[in-house]
Short mmCIF file of C-alpha atoms in Angstrom, two decimals:
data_model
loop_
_atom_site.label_atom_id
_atom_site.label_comp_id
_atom_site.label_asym_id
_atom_site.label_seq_id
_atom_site.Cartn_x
_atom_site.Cartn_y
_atom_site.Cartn_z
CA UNK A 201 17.43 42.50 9.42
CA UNK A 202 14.54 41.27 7.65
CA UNK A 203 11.18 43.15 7.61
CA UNK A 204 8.27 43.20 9.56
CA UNK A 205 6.30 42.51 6.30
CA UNK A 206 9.04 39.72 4.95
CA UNK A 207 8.67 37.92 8.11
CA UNK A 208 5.14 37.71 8.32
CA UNK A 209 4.82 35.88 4.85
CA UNK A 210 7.89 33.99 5.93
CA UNK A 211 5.67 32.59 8.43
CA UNK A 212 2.54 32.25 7.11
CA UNK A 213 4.41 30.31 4.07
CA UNK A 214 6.18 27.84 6.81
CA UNK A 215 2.44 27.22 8.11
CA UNK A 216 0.64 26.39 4.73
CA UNK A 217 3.93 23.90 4.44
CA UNK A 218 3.08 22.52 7.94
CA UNK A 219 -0.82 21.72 7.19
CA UNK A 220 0.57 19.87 3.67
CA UNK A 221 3.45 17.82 5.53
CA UNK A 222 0.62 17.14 8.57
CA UNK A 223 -1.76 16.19 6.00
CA UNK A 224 0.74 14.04 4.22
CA UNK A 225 1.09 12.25 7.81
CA UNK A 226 -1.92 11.61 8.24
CA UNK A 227 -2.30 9.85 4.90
CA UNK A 228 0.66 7.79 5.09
CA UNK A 229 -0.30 6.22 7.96
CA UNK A 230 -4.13 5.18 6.96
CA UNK A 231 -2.41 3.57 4.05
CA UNK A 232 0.83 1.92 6.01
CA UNK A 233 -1.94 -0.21 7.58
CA UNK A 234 -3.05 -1.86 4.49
CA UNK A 235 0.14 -2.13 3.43
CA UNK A 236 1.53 -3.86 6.19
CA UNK A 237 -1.06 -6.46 6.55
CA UNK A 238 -0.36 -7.13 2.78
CA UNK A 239 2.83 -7.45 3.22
CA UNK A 240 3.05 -9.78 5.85
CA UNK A 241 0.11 -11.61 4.33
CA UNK A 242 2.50 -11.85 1.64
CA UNK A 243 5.30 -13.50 2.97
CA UNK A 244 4.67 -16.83 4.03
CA UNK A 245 3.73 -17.75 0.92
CA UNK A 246 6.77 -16.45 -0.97
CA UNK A 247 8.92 -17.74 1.55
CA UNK A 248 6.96 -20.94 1.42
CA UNK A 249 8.03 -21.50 -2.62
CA UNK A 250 11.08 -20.49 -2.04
CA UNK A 251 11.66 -23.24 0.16
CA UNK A 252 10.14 -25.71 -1.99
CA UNK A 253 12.36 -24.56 -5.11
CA UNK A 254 15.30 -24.89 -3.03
CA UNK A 255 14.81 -28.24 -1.50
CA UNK A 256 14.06 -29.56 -5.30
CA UNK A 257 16.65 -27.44 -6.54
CA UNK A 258 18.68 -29.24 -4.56
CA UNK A 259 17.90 -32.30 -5.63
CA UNK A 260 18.28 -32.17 -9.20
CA UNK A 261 21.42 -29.87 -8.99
CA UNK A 262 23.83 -30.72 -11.67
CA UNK A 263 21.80 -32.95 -13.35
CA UNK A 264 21.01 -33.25 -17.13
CA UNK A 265 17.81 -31.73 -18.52
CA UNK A 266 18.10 -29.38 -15.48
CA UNK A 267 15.77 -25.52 -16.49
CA UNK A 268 18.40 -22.90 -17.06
CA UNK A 269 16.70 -20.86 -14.40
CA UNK A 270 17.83 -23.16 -12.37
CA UNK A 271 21.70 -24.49 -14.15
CA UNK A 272 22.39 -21.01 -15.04
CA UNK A 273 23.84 -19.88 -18.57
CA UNK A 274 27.19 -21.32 -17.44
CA UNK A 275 28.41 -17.91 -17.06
CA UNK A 276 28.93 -15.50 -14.59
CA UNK A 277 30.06 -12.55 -16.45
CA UNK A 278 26.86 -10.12 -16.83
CA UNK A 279 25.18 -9.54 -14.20
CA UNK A 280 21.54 -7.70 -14.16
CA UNK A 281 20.32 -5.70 -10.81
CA UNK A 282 16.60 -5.04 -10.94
CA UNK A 283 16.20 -1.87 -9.08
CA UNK A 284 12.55 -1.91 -7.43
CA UNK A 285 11.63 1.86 -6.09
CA UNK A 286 8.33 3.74 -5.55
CA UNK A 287 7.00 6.32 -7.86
CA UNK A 288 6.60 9.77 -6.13
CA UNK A 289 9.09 10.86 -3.44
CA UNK A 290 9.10 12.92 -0.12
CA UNK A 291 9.24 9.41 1.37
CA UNK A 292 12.71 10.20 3.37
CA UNK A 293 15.52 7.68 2.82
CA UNK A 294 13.37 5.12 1.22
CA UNK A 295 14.63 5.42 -2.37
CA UNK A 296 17.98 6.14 -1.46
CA UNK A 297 18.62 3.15 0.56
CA UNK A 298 17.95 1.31 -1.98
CA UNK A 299 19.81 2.87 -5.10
CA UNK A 300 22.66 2.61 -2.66
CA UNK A 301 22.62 -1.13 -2.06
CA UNK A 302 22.19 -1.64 -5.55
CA UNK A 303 25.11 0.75 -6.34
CA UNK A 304 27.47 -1.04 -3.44
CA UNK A 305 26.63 -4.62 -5.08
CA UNK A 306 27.35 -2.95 -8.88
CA UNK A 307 30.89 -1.51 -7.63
CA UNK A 308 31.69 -4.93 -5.91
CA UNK A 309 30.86 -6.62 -9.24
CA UNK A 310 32.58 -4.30 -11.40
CA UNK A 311 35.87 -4.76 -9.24
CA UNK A 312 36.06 -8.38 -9.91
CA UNK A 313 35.65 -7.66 -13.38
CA UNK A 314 32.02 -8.08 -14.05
CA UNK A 315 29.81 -6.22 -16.38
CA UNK A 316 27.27 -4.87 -14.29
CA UNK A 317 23.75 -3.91 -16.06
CA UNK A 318 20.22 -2.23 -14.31
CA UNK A 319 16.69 -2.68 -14.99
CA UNK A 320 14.58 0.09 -13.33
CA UNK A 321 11.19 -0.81 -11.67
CA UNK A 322 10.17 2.70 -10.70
CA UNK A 323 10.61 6.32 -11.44
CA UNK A 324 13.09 7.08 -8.65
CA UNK A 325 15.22 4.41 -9.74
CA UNK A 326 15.91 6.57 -12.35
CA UNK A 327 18.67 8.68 -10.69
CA UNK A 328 21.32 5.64 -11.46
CA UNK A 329 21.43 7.01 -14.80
CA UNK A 330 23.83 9.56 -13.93
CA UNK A 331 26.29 6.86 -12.48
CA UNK A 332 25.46 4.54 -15.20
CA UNK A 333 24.06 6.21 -18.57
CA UNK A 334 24.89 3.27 -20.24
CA UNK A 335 24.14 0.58 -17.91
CA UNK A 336 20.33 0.93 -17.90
CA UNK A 337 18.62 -1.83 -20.20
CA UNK A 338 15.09 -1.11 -19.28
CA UNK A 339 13.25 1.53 -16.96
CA UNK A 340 10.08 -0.15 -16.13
CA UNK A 341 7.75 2.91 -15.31
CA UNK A 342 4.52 1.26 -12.91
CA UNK A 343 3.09 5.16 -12.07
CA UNK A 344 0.36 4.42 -14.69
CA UNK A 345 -0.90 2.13 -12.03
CA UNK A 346 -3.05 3.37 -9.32
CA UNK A 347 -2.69 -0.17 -7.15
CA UNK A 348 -0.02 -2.93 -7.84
CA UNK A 349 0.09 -6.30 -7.67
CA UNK A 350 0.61 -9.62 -9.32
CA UNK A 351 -0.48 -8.48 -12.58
CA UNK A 352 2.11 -5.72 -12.67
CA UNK A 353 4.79 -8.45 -11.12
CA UNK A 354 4.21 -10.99 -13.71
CA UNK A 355 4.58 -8.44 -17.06
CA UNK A 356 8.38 -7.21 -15.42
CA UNK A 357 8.73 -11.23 -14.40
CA UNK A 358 7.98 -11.97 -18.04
CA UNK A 359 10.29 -9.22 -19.23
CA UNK A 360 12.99 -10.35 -17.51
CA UNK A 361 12.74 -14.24 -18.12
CA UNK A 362 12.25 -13.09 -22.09
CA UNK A 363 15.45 -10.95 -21.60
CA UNK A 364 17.41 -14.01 -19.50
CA UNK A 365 16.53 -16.37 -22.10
CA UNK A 366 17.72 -14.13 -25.04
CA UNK A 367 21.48 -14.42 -23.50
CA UNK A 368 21.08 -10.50 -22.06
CA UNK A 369 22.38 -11.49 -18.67
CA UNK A 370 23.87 -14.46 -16.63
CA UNK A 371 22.44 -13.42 -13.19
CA UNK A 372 19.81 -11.21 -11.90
CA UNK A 373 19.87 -9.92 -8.36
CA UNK A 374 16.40 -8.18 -6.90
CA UNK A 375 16.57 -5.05 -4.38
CA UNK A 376 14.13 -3.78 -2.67
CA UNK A 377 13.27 -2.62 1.01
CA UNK A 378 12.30 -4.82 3.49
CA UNK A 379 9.75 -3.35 5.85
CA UNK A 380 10.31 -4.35 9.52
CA UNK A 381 8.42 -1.51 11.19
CA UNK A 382 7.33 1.78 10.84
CA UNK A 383 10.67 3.13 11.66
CA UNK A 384 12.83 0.67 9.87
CA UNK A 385 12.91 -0.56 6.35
CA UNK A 386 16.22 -2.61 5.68
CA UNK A 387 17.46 -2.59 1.74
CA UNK A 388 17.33 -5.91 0.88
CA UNK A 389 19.56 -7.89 -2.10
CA UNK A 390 18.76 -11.23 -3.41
CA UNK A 391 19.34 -13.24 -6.27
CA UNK A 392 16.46 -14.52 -8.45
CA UNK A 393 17.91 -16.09 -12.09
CA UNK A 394 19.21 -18.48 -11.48
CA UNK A 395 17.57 -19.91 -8.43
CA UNK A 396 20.43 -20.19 -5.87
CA UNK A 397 20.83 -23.44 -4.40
CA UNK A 398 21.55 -23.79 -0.97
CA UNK A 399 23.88 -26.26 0.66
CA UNK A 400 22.81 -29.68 2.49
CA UNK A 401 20.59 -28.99 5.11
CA UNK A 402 21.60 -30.62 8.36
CA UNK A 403 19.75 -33.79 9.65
CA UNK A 404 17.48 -33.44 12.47
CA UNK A 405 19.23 -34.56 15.73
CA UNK A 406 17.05 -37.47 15.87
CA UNK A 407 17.94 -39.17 12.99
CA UNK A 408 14.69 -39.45 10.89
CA UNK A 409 13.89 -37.15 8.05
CA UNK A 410 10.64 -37.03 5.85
CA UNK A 411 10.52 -38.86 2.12
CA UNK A 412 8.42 -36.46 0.10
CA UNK A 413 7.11 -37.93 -3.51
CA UNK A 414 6.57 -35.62 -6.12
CA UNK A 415 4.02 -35.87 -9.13
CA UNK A 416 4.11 -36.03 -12.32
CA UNK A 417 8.38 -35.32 -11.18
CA UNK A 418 11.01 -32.91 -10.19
CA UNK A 419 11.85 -31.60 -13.11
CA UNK A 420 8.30 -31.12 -14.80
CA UNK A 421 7.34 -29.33 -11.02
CA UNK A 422 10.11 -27.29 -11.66
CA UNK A 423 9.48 -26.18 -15.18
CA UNK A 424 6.27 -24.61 -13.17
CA UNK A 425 7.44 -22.90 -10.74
CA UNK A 426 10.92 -21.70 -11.48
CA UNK A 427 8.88 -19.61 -13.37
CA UNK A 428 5.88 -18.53 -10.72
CA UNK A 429 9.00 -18.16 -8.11
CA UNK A 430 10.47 -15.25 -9.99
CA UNK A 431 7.31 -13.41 -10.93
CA UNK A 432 6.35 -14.15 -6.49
CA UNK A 433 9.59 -12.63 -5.36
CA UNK A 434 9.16 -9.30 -7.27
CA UNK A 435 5.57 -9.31 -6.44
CA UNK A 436 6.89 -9.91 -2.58
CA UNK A 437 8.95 -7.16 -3.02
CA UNK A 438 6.74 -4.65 -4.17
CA UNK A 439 4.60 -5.62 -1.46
CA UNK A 440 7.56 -4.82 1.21
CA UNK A 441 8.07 -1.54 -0.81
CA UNK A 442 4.68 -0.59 -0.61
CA UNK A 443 5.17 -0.78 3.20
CA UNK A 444 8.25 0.36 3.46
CA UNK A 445 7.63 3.67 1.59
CA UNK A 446 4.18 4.89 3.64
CA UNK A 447 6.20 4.12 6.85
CA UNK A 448 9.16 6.32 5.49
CA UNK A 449 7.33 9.23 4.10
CA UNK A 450 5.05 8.64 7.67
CA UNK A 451 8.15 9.52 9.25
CA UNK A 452 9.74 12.09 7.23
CA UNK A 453 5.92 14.23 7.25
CA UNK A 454 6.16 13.92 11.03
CA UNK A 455 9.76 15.25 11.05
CA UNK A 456 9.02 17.58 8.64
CA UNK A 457 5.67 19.20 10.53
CA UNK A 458 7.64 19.17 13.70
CA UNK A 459 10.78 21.22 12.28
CA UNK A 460 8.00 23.40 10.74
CA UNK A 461 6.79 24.21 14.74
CA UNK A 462 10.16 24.65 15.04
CA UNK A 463 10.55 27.41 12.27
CA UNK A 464 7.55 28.99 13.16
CA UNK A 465 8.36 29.58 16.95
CA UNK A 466 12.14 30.83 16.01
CA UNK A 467 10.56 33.21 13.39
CA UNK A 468 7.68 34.41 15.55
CA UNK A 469 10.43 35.64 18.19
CA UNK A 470 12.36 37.17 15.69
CA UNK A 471 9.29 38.64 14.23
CA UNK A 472 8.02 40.03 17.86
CA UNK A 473 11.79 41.26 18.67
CA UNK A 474 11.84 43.21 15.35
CA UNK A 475 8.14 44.59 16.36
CA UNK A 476 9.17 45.68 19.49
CA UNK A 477 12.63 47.46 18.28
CA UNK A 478 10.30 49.14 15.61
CA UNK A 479 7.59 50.44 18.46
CA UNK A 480 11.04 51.65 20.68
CA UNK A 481 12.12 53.40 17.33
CA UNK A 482 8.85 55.06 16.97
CA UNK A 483 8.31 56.00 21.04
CA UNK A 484 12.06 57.95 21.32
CA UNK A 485 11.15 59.83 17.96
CA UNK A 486 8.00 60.83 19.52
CA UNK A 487 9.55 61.62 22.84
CA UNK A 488 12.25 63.46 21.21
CA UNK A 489 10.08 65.06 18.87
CA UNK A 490 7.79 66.60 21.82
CA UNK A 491 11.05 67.91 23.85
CA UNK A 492 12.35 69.38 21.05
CA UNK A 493 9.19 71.85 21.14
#
């Protein structure tokens, strides 16, 4: 049985721990706000382009001229995952949701006999390397940062576009965490080079459909934003990350304060049961003591 003395800093350590993982809660939530609204401020307009590079994708599918970002290599053998993940932990799941999507989509790749390569964005990305030490082409560290955005987006956008047009990959597929609420961030896959183009949308059931003219022309409005559309999407999802992680580690500081209470209370009843054996111990000495005389 532990002592009285071992106890006591047993539980004044477990309370220090509880005022860090309380304060931590309380900080992750001021900043989930922000984050949230930035997110979904965010996502209109990347889902926005995303549309309009698909409908003119569609369009000029197959065609000659066509940007590669959009044709492809004509090539499906290498494919590059671009791991995005946050830079400090104690954020619960977060990280690890994500390095497991990206690690499901790698072995389904590799088992139809695909070379399967990574490109970090983020520190805790990092722990692929000991599934992959040779798969990782680039570990994109963004902790010299203090706030991201488009600036920090565009650089690995650039990187990667440099990379895709040196012949380094075929395809490039983006995870990330989408947030959905505070309680739910869903790891999220998509491809980015080359821009996937959907199937024939439907006509509307009545019939008419709109005639949109572009100018200067598809192809030159393309050359733009093929481009922009890749650097958006990882900006969009470092936006959803941003979110996502304060409404993890939110979560995980409030589970971890509360199984601190937890602690405390079981170790306070130990420590008051060991006290009170220890005062019994000490009351039949005395009382033995004083019949022995």
């Amino acid at each position: 049985m532990a002592s009285l003395k071992a106890l006591k800093v047993r539980i004044n350590s477990v309370k220090s721990t509880q005022k860090i993982t309380k304060a931590m809660k309380m900080v992750a939530a001021a900043k989930l706000r922000r984050a949230q609204e930035a997110a979904q401020a965010g996502r209109p307009y990347a889902e926005r382009l995303e549309a309009v590079v698909a409908s003119l994708s569609r369009q000029l599918a197959g065609g000659a001229g066509v940007s590669p970002l959009l044709s492809g290599t004509g090539k499906d053998q290498v494919h590059l995952l671009v791991v995005a993940t946050s830079e400090r932990g104690l954020a619960g799941a977060f990280n690890a949701n994500i390095v497991r999507a990206a690690r499901r989509k790698a072995e389904e790749l590799t088992a139809q006999g695909k070379t399967v390569r990574f490109y970090l964005a983020g520190k805790k990305g990092r722990v692929l390397k000991r599934f992959y030490p040779n798969g990782i082409v680039a570990d994109h560290e963004l902790g010299q940062h203090k706030t991201l955005g488009f600036t920090q987006a565009r650089e690995i956008a650039d990187d990667l576009l440099a990379r895709y047009a040196a012949g380094e990959f075929d395809v490039a597929h983006l995870f990330y965490a989408k947030f959905v609420s505070a309680l739910v961030q869903e790891p999220v896959g998509q491809q980015i080079i080359p821009v996937p183009v959907p199937a024939v949308a439907q006509a509307p059931a009545t019939g008419a459909s709109a005639v949109v003219e572009y100018e200067p022309d598809e192809e030159g409005i393309l050359a733009d934003l093929l481009p922009r559309n890749v650097a958006i999407q990882i900006f969009r999802a470092m936006l959803e990350n941003a979110a996502s992680e304060q409404g993890s580690r939110m979560n995980a500081m409030d589970n971890a304060t509360r199984n601190a209470g937890d602690m405390i209370n079981r170790l306070s009843i130990q420590y008051n049961r060991t006290r009170q054996a220890a005062i019994t111990t000490e009351l039949v000495e005395i009382i033995s003591g004083a019949e022995a005389l």
